[in-house]
């Protein structure tokens, strides 16, 4: 539900003008709006993503208030046996000070121990969950035993301005690797649907207008 023309028409309504097709002057207008941080014309569109991710990624994502969310409910539905175990190459150690960490690979045996321990705790947690539900404990309470590595799913509807803010923060070296992978995927949709806006965003040092 998004295209570059929505930006152009959002801006050109100031002069009671409307375009049905993009031309070179419109591309220049988008670059101008991005550069000068005239942000509101980038709000007349919407992207709707259906996301499946671990709860700890969703918690970071939900901090982005300028968008709409609806999430899978562990009050109403039964939890699935579906948990995040990082690939061995994604198990990392942190080096440095808070705010300036760098993340470096760990030896293979530490990566395997991490994966094994996660898997074991997920199995124990899920077994406890199932036992509580079988005993008649409400799902909304039984879910307390589930770790933040459990998968959830949600709909996220967002306009291009807010999406660019999300991308500048989360498809960034400073973002956690797991949410960054999702942000990289979201970024491909912006590039595909709004190529002129996307090029201007990149040319503007990835600063959202
Ligand atoms: C690397 C990284 C580390 C982080 N670490 C932490 C952490 O340790 N603890 C923590 O709590 N959070 C942390 N956050 C979350 C961060 O503080 C933001 O909540 C999150 O990135 C959402 O950004 P946002 O407010 O720009 O987005 P949105 O909520 O989508 O807002 C978009 C824009 O709207 C405007 N806006 C929205 N709401 C208001 C408002 N109430 N008043 C004025 N302007 C508003 C602002 O211009 C804002 O940039 C971290 C984020 C990143 C990327």
Tab-separated table of C-alpha atoms and ligand atoms in Angstrom:
chain	number	residue	atom	x	y	z
A	1	UNK	CA	0.000	0.000	0.000
A	2	UNK	CA	2.938	2.301	-0.686
A	3	UNK	CA	4.551	4.073	-3.615
A	4	UNK	CA	6.667	7.142	-4.385
A	5	UNK	CA	3.723	8.937	-5.946
A	6	UNK	CA	1.997	9.159	-2.553
A	7	UNK	CA	4.914	11.311	-1.336
A	8	UNK	CA	4.767	13.557	-4.388
A	9	UNK	CA	1.016	14.088	-4.117
A	10	UNK	CA	1.243	14.624	-0.361
A	11	UNK	CA	3.647	17.487	-1.050
A	12	UNK	CA	2.032	18.881	-4.216
A	13	UNK	CA	-1.385	19.294	-2.608
A	14	UNK	CA	0.126	22.452	-1.084
A	15	UNK	CA	-0.231	23.902	-4.604
A	16	UNK	CA	-3.515	22.073	-5.401
A	17	UNK	CA	-1.594	19.851	-7.827
A	18	UNK	CA	-1.940	16.097	-8.393
A	19	UNK	CA	0.178	13.724	-10.513
A	20	UNK	CA	-0.739	10.285	-11.867
A	21	UNK	CA	2.760	9.312	-12.901
A	22	UNK	CA	6.238	10.133	-11.656
A	23	UNK	CA	8.626	12.240	-13.708
A	24	UNK	CA	12.111	13.604	-13.096
A	25	UNK	CA	10.890	16.703	-11.275
A	26	UNK	CA	9.037	14.440	-8.832
A	27	UNK	CA	12.221	12.510	-8.124
A	28	UNK	CA	13.955	15.806	-7.414
A	29	UNK	CA	11.099	16.809	-5.131
A	30	UNK	CA	11.467	13.603	-3.098
A	31	UNK	CA	15.218	14.181	-2.755
A	32	UNK	CA	14.522	17.762	-1.609
A	33	UNK	CA	11.917	16.665	0.949
A	34	UNK	CA	14.285	14.035	2.350
A	35	UNK	CA	17.263	16.402	2.488
A	36	UNK	CA	15.297	19.211	4.152
A	37	UNK	CA	13.525	16.768	6.479
A	38	UNK	CA	10.018	17.665	5.359
A	39	UNK	CA	8.734	14.423	6.800
A	40	UNK	CA	4.949	14.476	6.594
A	41	UNK	CA	4.591	13.737	2.827
A	42	UNK	CA	6.242	10.374	3.578
A	43	UNK	CA	3.313	9.428	5.835
A	44	UNK	CA	0.605	8.930	3.166
A	45	UNK	CA	1.197	5.231	2.601
A	46	UNK	CA	1.338	2.012	4.603
A	47	UNK	CA	3.346	-1.173	4.818
A	48	UNK	CA	1.815	-4.143	6.599
A	49	UNK	CA	4.221	-6.822	7.794
A	50	UNK	CA	3.286	-10.183	9.277
A	51	UNK	CA	6.248	-10.957	11.536
A	52	UNK	CA	7.254	-14.141	13.336
A	53	UNK	CA	10.108	-13.578	15.773
A	54	UNK	CA	11.301	-14.400	19.290
A	55	UNK	CA	9.660	-12.429	22.124
A	56	UNK	CA	12.898	-10.574	22.913
A	57	UNK	CA	12.989	-9.238	19.340
A	58	UNK	CA	9.309	-8.265	19.524
A	59	UNK	CA	9.968	-6.325	22.740
A	60	UNK	CA	12.569	-4.225	20.946
A	61	UNK	CA	10.282	-3.806	17.956
A	62	UNK	CA	7.268	-2.671	20.018
A	63	UNK	CA	9.273	0.297	21.299
A	64	UNK	CA	8.632	1.860	17.890
A	65	UNK	CA	5.415	3.628	18.793
A	66	UNK	CA	4.656	5.218	15.435
A	67	UNK	CA	2.980	2.146	13.980
A	68	UNK	CA	0.148	-0.274	14.746
A	69	UNK	CA	0.570	-3.712	16.257
A	70	UNK	CA	-1.633	-6.733	16.872
A	71	UNK	CA	0.027	-9.752	18.468
A	72	UNK	CA	-0.633	-13.439	19.007
A	73	UNK	CA	-2.198	-13.899	22.470
A	74	UNK	CA	-0.912	-16.407	25.001
A	75	UNK	CA	-4.064	-15.715	27.009
A	76	UNK	CA	-6.335	-17.089	24.311
A	77	UNK	CA	-4.192	-19.529	22.341
A	78	UNK	CA	-1.953	-22.352	23.432
A	79	UNK	CA	1.786	-21.711	23.191
A	80	UNK	CA	3.682	-23.527	20.469
A	81	UNK	CA	6.844	-25.510	21.057
A	82	UNK	CA	8.871	-23.084	19.001
A	83	UNK	CA	11.982	-21.391	20.385
A	84	UNK	CA	14.976	-19.479	19.057
A	85	UNK	CA	18.289	-21.293	19.080
A	86	UNK	CA	20.991	-19.189	17.412
A	87	UNK	CA	23.133	-20.757	14.733
A	88	UNK	CA	26.594	-21.613	16.058
A	89	UNK	CA	28.140	-18.651	14.190
A	90	UNK	CA	25.691	-16.281	15.892
A	91	UNK	CA	26.748	-17.211	19.411
A	92	UNK	CA	28.978	-14.317	20.410
A	93	UNK	CA	30.738	-12.665	23.312
A	94	UNK	CA	30.666	-8.940	24.131
A	95	UNK	CA	33.850	-6.936	24.453
A	96	UNK	CA	34.192	-3.369	25.731
A	97	UNK	CA	31.947	-1.029	27.689
A	98	UNK	CA	28.145	-0.537	27.757
A	99	UNK	CA	27.129	1.561	24.769
A	100	UNK	CA	30.316	0.639	22.914
A	101	UNK	CA	30.353	-3.146	22.875
A	102	UNK	CA	31.733	-5.101	20.010
A	103	UNK	CA	30.599	-8.678	19.524
A	104	UNK	CA	33.041	-11.401	18.678
A	105	UNK	CA	32.730	-15.095	17.885
A	106	UNK	CA	33.248	-17.688	20.620
A	107	UNK	CA	35.141	-20.973	20.295
A	108	UNK	CA	33.097	-23.805	18.738
A	109	UNK	CA	32.663	-25.693	22.005
A	110	UNK	CA	31.185	-22.636	23.754
A	111	UNK	CA	28.808	-22.118	20.841
A	112	UNK	CA	27.660	-25.737	21.107
A	113	UNK	CA	27.301	-25.548	24.913
A	114	UNK	CA	25.165	-22.415	24.519
A	115	UNK	CA	22.927	-24.079	21.973
A	116	UNK	CA	22.597	-27.227	24.106
A	117	UNK	CA	21.750	-25.278	27.251
A	118	UNK	CA	19.148	-23.200	25.451
A	119	UNK	CA	17.551	-26.284	23.931
A	120	UNK	CA	17.466	-28.020	27.325
A	121	UNK	CA	15.874	-25.088	29.133
A	122	UNK	CA	13.301	-24.641	26.339
A	123	UNK	CA	12.284	-28.307	26.639
A	124	UNK	CA	11.993	-28.077	30.423
A	125	UNK	CA	10.028	-24.833	30.211
A	126	UNK	CA	7.639	-26.135	27.595
A	127	UNK	CA	7.058	-29.351	29.533
A	128	UNK	CA	6.213	-27.317	32.657
A	129	UNK	CA	3.850	-25.163	30.564
A	130	UNK	CA	2.033	-28.208	29.216
A	131	UNK	CA	1.772	-29.759	32.665
A	132	UNK	CA	0.277	-26.572	34.134
A	133	UNK	CA	-2.243	-26.298	31.301
A	134	UNK	CA	-3.190	-29.981	31.754
A	135	UNK	CA	-3.723	-29.298	35.477
A	136	UNK	CA	-6.221	-26.625	34.500
A	137	UNK	CA	-4.108	-23.535	35.157
A	138	UNK	CA	-5.186	-20.646	32.927
A	139	UNK	CA	-2.978	-20.099	29.866
A	140	UNK	CA	-2.486	-16.468	30.882
A	141	UNK	CA	-0.713	-17.701	34.020
A	142	UNK	CA	0.945	-20.873	32.711
A	143	UNK	CA	2.792	-18.730	30.139
A	144	UNK	CA	4.938	-17.284	32.942
A	145	UNK	CA	7.283	-20.258	32.604
A	146	UNK	CA	8.055	-19.511	28.941
A	147	UNK	CA	11.381	-17.786	28.173
A	148	UNK	CA	11.853	-14.751	25.937
A	149	UNK	CA	13.348	-17.019	23.260
A	150	UNK	CA	9.797	-18.302	22.516
A	151	UNK	CA	8.435	-17.255	19.141
A	152	UNK	CA	5.513	-14.881	18.822
A	153	UNK	CA	3.840	-13.357	15.794
A	154	UNK	CA	2.272	-10.011	15.045
A	155	UNK	CA	1.019	-7.625	12.396
A	156	UNK	CA	2.841	-4.320	12.088
A	157	UNK	CA	1.421	-1.534	9.954
A	158	UNK	CA	3.642	1.454	9.500
A	159	UNK	CA	4.150	4.361	7.114
A	160	UNK	CA	7.375	5.014	5.217
A	161	UNK	CA	8.520	7.823	7.498
A	162	UNK	CA	8.285	5.662	10.586
A	163	UNK	CA	9.683	2.655	8.735
A	164	UNK	CA	12.769	4.698	7.808
A	165	UNK	CA	13.184	5.670	11.465
A	166	UNK	CA	12.994	1.971	12.373
A	167	UNK	CA	15.522	1.060	9.657
A	168	UNK	CA	17.981	3.769	10.653
A	169	UNK	CA	17.946	2.466	14.246
A	170	UNK	CA	17.556	-1.267	13.759
A	171	UNK	CA	19.374	-1.982	10.505
A	172	UNK	CA	22.431	-0.514	12.079
A	173	UNK	CA	25.650	-1.861	13.500
A	174	UNK	CA	24.557	-0.794	16.978
A	175	UNK	CA	21.328	-2.839	16.886
A	176	UNK	CA	21.135	-6.378	18.192
A	177	UNK	CA	21.963	-8.862	15.448
A	178	UNK	CA	18.624	-10.682	15.653
A	179	UNK	CA	16.383	-7.622	15.133
A	180	UNK	CA	18.830	-6.338	12.545
A	181	UNK	CA	18.155	-9.388	10.363
A	182	UNK	CA	14.446	-8.563	10.434
A	183	UNK	CA	15.137	-4.902	9.697
A	184	UNK	CA	17.246	-5.906	6.697
A	185	UNK	CA	14.273	-7.870	5.377
A	186	UNK	CA	11.886	-4.918	5.942
A	187	UNK	CA	14.325	-2.656	4.135
A	188	UNK	CA	14.050	-4.744	0.953
A	189	UNK	CA	10.303	-3.987	0.857
A	190	UNK	CA	10.893	-0.242	1.140
A	191	UNK	CA	13.446	-0.433	-1.681
A	192	UNK	CA	11.051	-2.418	-3.869
A	193	UNK	CA	7.900	-0.362	-3.269
A	194	UNK	CA	9.387	3.135	-3.030
A	195	UNK	CA	12.689	3.103	-4.957
A	196	UNK	CA	13.078	6.896	-5.230
A	197	UNK	CA	12.312	7.439	-1.549
A	198	UNK	CA	14.667	4.625	-0.631
A	199	UNK	CA	17.536	6.020	-2.726
A	200	UNK	CA	17.030	9.450	-1.131
A	201	UNK	CA	17.022	7.881	2.353
A	202	UNK	CA	20.331	6.123	1.652
A	203	UNK	CA	21.821	9.284	0.103
A	204	UNK	CA	20.761	11.191	3.218
A	205	UNK	CA	22.947	8.985	5.461
A	206	UNK	CA	19.921	6.836	6.326
A	207	UNK	CA	18.412	9.654	8.390
A	208	UNK	CA	14.618	9.453	8.469
A	209	UNK	CA	12.994	12.759	7.441
B	1	LIG	C1	20.653	0.277	19.728
B	1	LIG	C2	19.460	0.587	20.584
B	1	LIG	C3	19.533	0.425	21.953
B	1	LIG	C4	18.426	0.716	22.775
B	1	LIG	N1	18.520	0.555	24.118
B	1	LIG	C5	17.465	0.833	24.913
B	1	LIG	C6	17.528	0.675	26.345
B	1	LIG	O1	18.541	0.254	26.882
B	1	LIG	N2	16.430	0.969	27.077
B	1	LIG	C7	15.278	1.446	26.508
B	1	LIG	O2	14.310	1.714	27.215
B	1	LIG	N3	15.175	1.598	25.172
B	1	LIG	C8	16.224	1.309	24.361
B	1	LIG	N4	16.114	1.450	23.010
B	1	LIG	C9	14.831	1.878	22.439
B	1	LIG	C10	14.849	3.372	22.061
B	1	LIG	O3	15.026	4.186	23.199
B	1	LIG	C11	13.541	3.754	21.337
B	1	LIG	O4	12.464	3.533	22.238
B	1	LIG	C12	13.284	2.956	20.085
B	1	LIG	O5	14.446	2.884	19.285
B	1	LIG	C13	12.138	3.582	19.287
B	1	LIG	O6	12.625	4.756	18.681
B	1	LIG	P1	11.697	6.024	18.416
B	1	LIG	O7	11.175	6.578	19.687
B	1	LIG	O8	12.487	6.958	17.529
B	1	LIG	O9	10.521	5.365	17.521
B	1	LIG	P2	8.962	5.676	17.560
B	1	LIG	O10	8.403	5.374	18.899
B	1	LIG	O11	8.368	4.939	16.379
B	1	LIG	O12	8.857	7.221	17.350
B	1	LIG	C14	9.168	7.804	16.075
B	1	LIG	C15	9.465	9.277	16.305
B	1	LIG	O13	8.278	9.926	16.753
B	1	LIG	C16	8.607	10.909	17.716
B	1	LIG	N5	7.986	10.571	18.984
B	1	LIG	C17	7.353	9.409	19.301
B	1	LIG	N6	6.856	9.472	20.545
B	1	LIG	C18	7.211	10.677	21.044
B	1	LIG	C19	7.021	11.305	22.291
B	1	LIG	N7	6.371	10.722	23.302
B	1	LIG	N8	7.496	12.542	22.448
B	1	LIG	C20	8.151	13.176	21.456
B	1	LIG	N9	8.400	12.632	20.240
B	1	LIG	C21	7.916	11.395	20.045
B	1	LIG	C22	10.138	10.940	17.821
B	1	LIG	O14	10.625	11.881	16.890
B	1	LIG	C23	10.506	9.556	17.391
B	1	LIG	O15	11.838	9.448	16.860
B	1	LIG	C24	17.211	1.163	22.189
B	1	LIG	C25	17.147	1.321	20.797
B	1	LIG	C26	18.238	1.038	19.996
B	1	LIG	C27	18.120	1.202	18.501
